[in-house]
Amino acid sequence: MVAEAPGGQETVAPTNGAARANILPPGPRAPAIAQTLLWALAPAWLMRTCASRLGDSFTLTFAPSGVRVVIVSDPDEVKTLFTAGVALSGGAESPVAAVMGPNSIIVLTGPEHMRQRKLLLPPFHGERMRDYEQVIVQATRREMASWPIGEQMSVEPRSRAITLEIILRAVFGVEADRMSALRETIEALLVSPSAFALLRASFRARAMAMAPPTTGPFAQALSRLDALILAEIGSRRDSADLAERSDILSLLLLARDEDGEAMSDAELRDELVTLLVAGHDTTATSIAWVFERLVRHPDKLARLLAEIDEGEDERYLTAVINETLRVRPVVPRAGRVLTDQLRVGRWDLPAGTRVLVSIYLTNRNPRAYEDPDAFRPERFLENAPETFSWIPFGGGIRRCIGASFAQHEVKLIVRTILSELEPTMPRRRPWRRDETISRRGTTLAPGAGAQVVWRRRHARM
């Protein structure tokens, strides 16, 4: 199905005025509809298979438009793309644009993107992250109190409850019980679509980005979310203690760009939705993957538990998280659209080419990692990977703005859980069998939600 086929030809007019042919990397022989189905249903398998037969760069063709997308994963080629001044994000064409809005940092490009990025950076760096530590620990312990001990449980929905409470409190600076309406609305937006609904969304991505649906449960949930957030913005603007508050919404209301301009309500709405939706779901999935990996590697779990009990170091905890993000990246790709011709590896890609950096494949590149499919946190204790061979948060000027916060959050949640509970493999599931990698929207999640059985370790530390 994925035997090599010649790449498609595109013609551009270089600056010297002489037309020349540019050939895209080879792609599968399978019909475009088959490639589209596999991309929607089994993206990890498709990427692995194409890379093993076609190399680090290959071209996929998607139905019904026949659009070609170049996939790259060699770290040097990734660096070229992430640092090129001729590549813009393709975020405006993503289905997530229908939710995030046109002013989201995920969707914006050029100067508008840089303006928003500068305004959003302060709440996520330095001492600001320390302000959320107790929020993270308290939310984790509150959720853990309801977990069944000795019974099979899916980690992912429970970790999502934790991270949603954390992001609500971090963004709005209030207790999560006041945010019940927002919580319910966000959860309604994140209901996993069926495979065919996902395909339909991918077929209509461009249309959805320009004109979100106006009827049905999705549109109703989105309208409710807009109304709730705009009400919070209006209420906070009138707050007498706005200047003394440290929550993200208050900081963004006070922020000013280089021209002294504040963010509009529309800009605030789009950035807050981006933070609320993207800021908790991906983190929750990463936590689920951490435990899915640990229960299948009891020697790694034992070493981590020993480190947590000693309480003097976090090097192995950090290594476990980094290795999980390497072999199980939640966001599997980062898209760009070339604004000018660019040489990527041995390919001269013409302007207008759509390129996806495969985070999934880059993190497993055999030239960067020995035994790349193995879960071995020790590799992060030995030598730090090259910058563009470990890219779970993307790279360049579009690297995830909340990466530091997310890593800090995952570390605190995992440490808090493992200080009291120990996960074990359910007896009904063969311990050697990995959970399947399942596509959910734009992310890759554990197919069964990360099934574990918890047992108590010792009294709370």
JSON list of C-alpha atoms in Angstrom, two decimals, residues 342-457:
[
{"chain": "A", "resi": 342, "resn": "LEU", "atom": "CA", "xyz": [13.29, 26.58, 0.37]},
{"chain": "A", "resi": 343, "resn": "ARG", "atom": "CA", "xyz": [15.89, 23.86, 0.13]},
{"chain": "A", "resi": 344, "resn": "VAL", "atom": "CA", "xyz": [15.09, 21.22, 2.75]},
{"chain": "A", "resi": 345, "resn": "GLY", "atom": "CA", "xyz": [17.65, 18.44, 2.71]},
{"chain": "A", "resi": 346, "resn": "ARG", "atom": "CA", "xyz": [18.04, 17.45, -0.94]},
{"chain": "A", "resi": 347, "resn": "TRP", "atom": "CA", "xyz": [14.65, 18.83, -1.94]},
{"chain": "A", "resi": 348, "resn": "ASP", "atom": "CA", "xyz": [13.97, 22.26, -3.44]},
{"chain": "A", "resi": 349, "resn": "LEU", "atom": "CA", "xyz": [10.47, 22.88, -2.18]},
{"chain": "A", "resi": 350, "resn": "PRO", "atom": "CA", "xyz": [8.53, 25.58, -4.03]},
{"chain": "A", "resi": 351, "resn": "ALA", "atom": "CA", "xyz": [6.63, 28.46, -2.49]},
{"chain": "A", "resi": 352, "resn": "GLY", "atom": "CA", "xyz": [3.19, 27.38, -1.38]},
{"chain": "A", "resi": 353, "resn": "THR", "atom": "CA", "xyz": [4.31, 23.88, -0.34]},
{"chain": "A", "resi": 354, "resn": "ARG", "atom": "CA", "xyz": [2.60, 22.61, 2.77]},
{"chain": "A", "resi": 355, "resn": "VAL", "atom": "CA", "xyz": [5.09, 20.95, 5.08]},
{"chain": "A", "resi": 356, "resn": "LEU", "atom": "CA", "xyz": [4.48, 19.01, 8.27]},
{"chain": "A", "resi": 357, "resn": "VAL", "atom": "CA", "xyz": [7.26, 18.34, 10.72]},
{"chain": "A", "resi": 358, "resn": "SER", "atom": "CA", "xyz": [6.51, 14.90, 12.12]},
{"chain": "A", "resi": 359, "resn": "ILE", "atom": "CA", "xyz": [7.19, 15.31, 15.81]},
{"chain": "A", "resi": 360, "resn": "TYR", "atom": "CA", "xyz": [6.40, 11.63, 16.25]},
{"chain": "A", "resi": 361, "resn": "LEU", "atom": "CA", "xyz": [9.10, 10.53, 13.76]},
{"chain": "A", "resi": 362, "resn": "THR", "atom": "CA", "xyz": [11.68, 13.17, 14.68]},
{"chain": "A", "resi": 363, "resn": "ASN", "atom": "CA", "xyz": [11.57, 12.07, 18.31]},
{"chain": "A", "resi": 364, "resn": "ARG", "atom": "CA", "xyz": [12.32, 8.51, 17.13]},
{"chain": "A", "resi": 365, "resn": "ASN", "atom": "CA", "xyz": [14.98, 9.26, 14.55]},
{"chain": "A", "resi": 366, "resn": "PRO", "atom": "CA", "xyz": [17.49, 6.36, 14.68]},
{"chain": "A", "resi": 367, "resn": "ARG", "atom": "CA", "xyz": [20.42, 8.66, 13.95]},
{"chain": "A", "resi": 368, "resn": "ALA", "atom": "CA", "xyz": [19.59, 10.68, 17.06]},
{"chain": "A", "resi": 369, "resn": "TYR", "atom": "CA", "xyz": [18.59, 7.83, 19.39]},
{"chain": "A", "resi": 370, "resn": "GLU", "atom": "CA", "xyz": [19.91, 4.33, 19.93]},
{"chain": "A", "resi": 371, "resn": "ASP", "atom": "CA", "xyz": [17.02, 1.83, 20.02]},
{"chain": "A", "resi": 372, "resn": "PRO", "atom": "CA", "xyz": [14.60, 4.71, 19.41]},
{"chain": "A", "resi": 373, "resn": "ASP", "atom": "CA", "xyz": [11.37, 2.78, 20.07]},
{"chain": "A", "resi": 374, "resn": "ALA", "atom": "CA", "xyz": [12.48, 1.68, 23.54]},
{"chain": "A", "resi": 375, "resn": "PHE", "atom": "CA", "xyz": [11.28, 3.48, 26.67]},
{"chain": "A", "resi": 376, "resn": "ARG", "atom": "CA", "xyz": [14.58, 4.29, 28.37]},
{"chain": "A", "resi": 377, "resn": "PRO", "atom": "CA", "xyz": [14.54, 7.42, 30.57]},
{"chain": "A", "resi": 378, "resn": "GLU", "atom": "CA", "xyz": [18.22, 6.85, 31.35]},
{"chain": "A", "resi": 379, "resn": "ARG", "atom": "CA", "xyz": [19.12, 8.30, 27.95]},
{"chain": "A", "resi": 380, "resn": "PHE", "atom": "CA", "xyz": [18.18, 11.74, 29.30]},
{"chain": "A", "resi": 381, "resn": "LEU", "atom": "CA", "xyz": [20.58, 11.29, 32.22]},
{"chain": "A", "resi": 382, "resn": "GLU", "atom": "CA", "xyz": [23.47, 10.49, 29.90]},
{"chain": "A", "resi": 383, "resn": "ASN", "atom": "CA", "xyz": [23.40, 13.08, 27.12]},
{"chain": "A", "resi": 384, "resn": "ALA", "atom": "CA", "xyz": [20.90, 15.80, 26.42]},
{"chain": "A", "resi": 385, "resn": "PRO", "atom": "CA", "xyz": [19.39, 15.37, 22.94]},
{"chain": "A", "resi": 386, "resn": "GLU", "atom": "CA", "xyz": [20.10, 17.87, 20.21]},
{"chain": "A", "resi": 387, "resn": "THR", "atom": "CA", "xyz": [17.64, 20.76, 20.13]},
{"chain": "A", "resi": 388, "resn": "PHE", "atom": "CA", "xyz": [15.88, 19.64, 16.95]},
{"chain": "A", "resi": 389, "resn": "SER", "atom": "CA", "xyz": [15.78, 15.91, 17.73]},
{"chain": "A", "resi": 390, "resn": "TRP", "atom": "CA", "xyz": [13.46, 16.32, 20.78]},
{"chain": "A", "resi": 391, "resn": "ILE", "atom": "CA", "xyz": [10.56, 18.54, 19.80]},
{"chain": "A", "resi": 392, "resn": "PRO", "atom": "CA", "xyz": [7.38, 17.53, 21.70]},
{"chain": "A", "resi": 393, "resn": "PHE", "atom": "CA", "xyz": [6.46, 21.22, 21.93]},
{"chain": "A", "resi": 394, "resn": "GLY", "atom": "CA", "xyz": [7.40, 22.16, 18.37]},
{"chain": "A", "resi": 395, "resn": "GLY", "atom": "CA", "xyz": [10.17, 24.61, 17.72]},
{"chain": "A", "resi": 396, "resn": "GLY", "atom": "CA", "xyz": [11.30, 27.98, 16.47]},
{"chain": "A", "resi": 397, "resn": "ILE", "atom": "CA", "xyz": [9.25, 31.10, 17.10]},
{"chain": "A", "resi": 398, "resn": "ARG", "atom": "CA", "xyz": [6.10, 28.96, 17.23]},
{"chain": "A", "resi": 399, "resn": "ARG", "atom": "CA", "xyz": [7.26, 26.64, 20.01]},
{"chain": "A", "resi": 400, "resn": "CYS", "atom": "CA", "xyz": [4.43, 26.03, 22.49]},
{"chain": "A", "resi": 401, "resn": "ILE", "atom": "CA", "xyz": [4.24, 29.09, 24.70]},
{"chain": "A", "resi": 402, "resn": "GLY", "atom": "CA", "xyz": [3.10, 27.00, 27.68]},
{"chain": "A", "resi": 403, "resn": "ALA", "atom": "CA", "xyz": [5.83, 24.36, 27.40]},
{"chain": "A", "resi": 404, "resn": "SER", "atom": "CA", "xyz": [7.60, 25.29, 30.65]},
{"chain": "A", "resi": 405, "resn": "PHE", "atom": "CA", "xyz": [4.34, 25.49, 32.56]},
{"chain": "A", "resi": 406, "resn": "ALA", "atom": "CA", "xyz": [3.18, 22.13, 31.16]},
{"chain": "A", "resi": 407, "resn": "GLN", "atom": "CA", "xyz": [6.42, 20.34, 32.09]},
{"chain": "A", "resi": 408, "resn": "HIS", "atom": "CA", "xyz": [6.32, 21.82, 35.59]},
{"chain": "A", "resi": 409, "resn": "GLU", "atom": "CA", "xyz": [2.66, 20.84, 35.96]},
{"chain": "A", "resi": 410, "resn": "VAL", "atom": "CA", "xyz": [3.20, 17.25, 34.80]},
{"chain": "A", "resi": 411, "resn": "LYS", "atom": "CA", "xyz": [6.15, 16.85, 37.17]},
{"chain": "A", "resi": 412, "resn": "LEU", "atom": "CA", "xyz": [4.17, 18.09, 40.19]},
{"chain": "A", "resi": 413, "resn": "ILE", "atom": "CA", "xyz": [1.10, 15.97, 39.39]},
{"chain": "A", "resi": 414, "resn": "VAL", "atom": "CA", "xyz": [3.08, 12.77, 38.82]},
{"chain": "A", "resi": 415, "resn": "ARG", "atom": "CA", "xyz": [5.17, 13.31, 41.95]},
{"chain": "A", "resi": 416, "resn": "THR", "atom": "CA", "xyz": [2.08, 14.05, 44.06]},
{"chain": "A", "resi": 417, "resn": "ILE", "atom": "CA", "xyz": [0.31, 10.91, 42.85]},
{"chain": "A", "resi": 418, "resn": "LEU", "atom": "CA", "xyz": [3.31, 8.61, 43.27]},
{"chain": "A", "resi": 419, "resn": "SER", "atom": "CA", "xyz": [4.05, 9.88, 46.76]},
{"chain": "A", "resi": 420, "resn": "GLU", "atom": "CA", "xyz": [0.81, 8.17, 47.85]},
{"chain": "A", "resi": 421, "resn": "LEU", "atom": "CA", "xyz": [-0.20, 5.63, 45.20]},
{"chain": "A", "resi": 422, "resn": "GLU", "atom": "CA", "xyz": [1.54, 3.04, 43.05]},
{"chain": "A", "resi": 423, "resn": "PRO", "atom": "CA", "xyz": [0.11, 2.02, 39.65]},
{"chain": "A", "resi": 424, "resn": "THR", "atom": "CA", "xyz": [0.06, -1.63, 38.59]},
{"chain": "A", "resi": 425, "resn": "MET", "atom": "CA", "xyz": [-1.03, -3.43, 35.44]},
{"chain": "A", "resi": 426, "resn": "PRO", "atom": "CA", "xyz": [-4.63, -4.68, 35.33]},
{"chain": "A", "resi": 427, "resn": "ARG", "atom": "CA", "xyz": [-4.67, -8.48, 35.31]},
{"chain": "A", "resi": 428, "resn": "ARG", "atom": "CA", "xyz": [-7.08, -8.55, 32.38]},
{"chain": "A", "resi": 429, "resn": "ARG", "atom": "CA", "xyz": [-4.59, -6.83, 30.10]},
{"chain": "A", "resi": 430, "resn": "PRO", "atom": "CA", "xyz": [-1.31, -8.55, 29.09]},
{"chain": "A", "resi": 431, "resn": "TRP", "atom": "CA", "xyz": [1.45, -6.52, 30.68]},
{"chain": "A", "resi": 432, "resn": "ARG", "atom": "CA", "xyz": [3.67, -6.71, 27.61]},
{"chain": "A", "resi": 433, "resn": "ARG", "atom": "CA", "xyz": [1.05, -5.19, 25.35]},
{"chain": "A", "resi": 434, "resn": "ASP", "atom": "CA", "xyz": [1.22, -1.43, 24.86]},
{"chain": "A", "resi": 435, "resn": "GLU", "atom": "CA", "xyz": [-2.00, 0.52, 24.67]},
{"chain": "A", "resi": 436, "resn": "THR", "atom": "CA", "xyz": [-2.72, 1.47, 21.09]},
{"chain": "A", "resi": 437, "resn": "ILE", "atom": "CA", "xyz": [-2.01, 5.01, 19.99]},
{"chain": "A", "resi": 438, "resn": "SER", "atom": "CA", "xyz": [-5.40, 6.48, 19.16]},
{"chain": "A", "resi": 439, "resn": "ARG", "atom": "CA", "xyz": [-6.08, 9.71, 17.32]},
{"chain": "A", "resi": 440, "resn": "ARG", "atom": "CA", "xyz": [-8.43, 12.05, 19.17]},
{"chain": "A", "resi": 441, "resn": "GLY", "atom": "CA", "xyz": [-8.95, 15.26, 17.27]},
{"chain": "A", "resi": 442, "resn": "THR", "atom": "CA", "xyz": [-5.48, 16.66, 16.65]},
{"chain": "A", "resi": 443, "resn": "THR", "atom": "CA", "xyz": [-3.76, 14.65, 19.42]},
{"chain": "A", "resi": 444, "resn": "LEU", "atom": "CA", "xyz": [-2.50, 11.10, 19.99]},
{"chain": "A", "resi": 445, "resn": "ALA", "atom": "CA", "xyz": [-3.86, 9.49, 23.16]},
{"chain": "A", "resi": 446, "resn": "PRO", "atom": "CA", "xyz": [-3.80, 6.06, 24.85]},
{"chain": "A", "resi": 447, "resn": "GLY", "atom": "CA", "xyz": [-6.41, 3.95, 23.13]},
{"chain": "A", "resi": 448, "resn": "ALA", "atom": "CA", "xyz": [-7.87, 2.68, 26.42]},
{"chain": "A", "resi": 449, "resn": "GLY", "atom": "CA", "xyz": [-7.24, 5.86, 28.40]},
{"chain": "A", "resi": 450, "resn": "ALA", "atom": "CA", "xyz": [-4.21, 4.37, 30.22]},
{"chain": "A", "resi": 451, "resn": "GLN", "atom": "CA", "xyz": [-5.61, 1.52, 32.28]},
{"chain": "A", "resi": 452, "resn": "VAL", "atom": "CA", "xyz": [-4.06, 0.96, 35.72]},
{"chain": "A", "resi": 453, "resn": "VAL", "atom": "CA", "xyz": [-4.90, -0.42, 39.15]},
{"chain": "A", "resi": 454, "resn": "TRP", "atom": "CA", "xyz": [-3.83, 1.75, 42.09]},
{"chain": "A", "resi": 455, "resn": "ARG", "atom": "CA", "xyz": [-2.57, 0.53, 45.44]},
{"chain": "A", "resi": 456, "resn": "ARG", "atom": "CA", "xyz": [-1.68, 2.64, 48.44]},
{"chain": "A", "resi": 457, "resn": "ARG", "atom": "CA", "xyz": [1.99, 3.05, 49.26]}
]
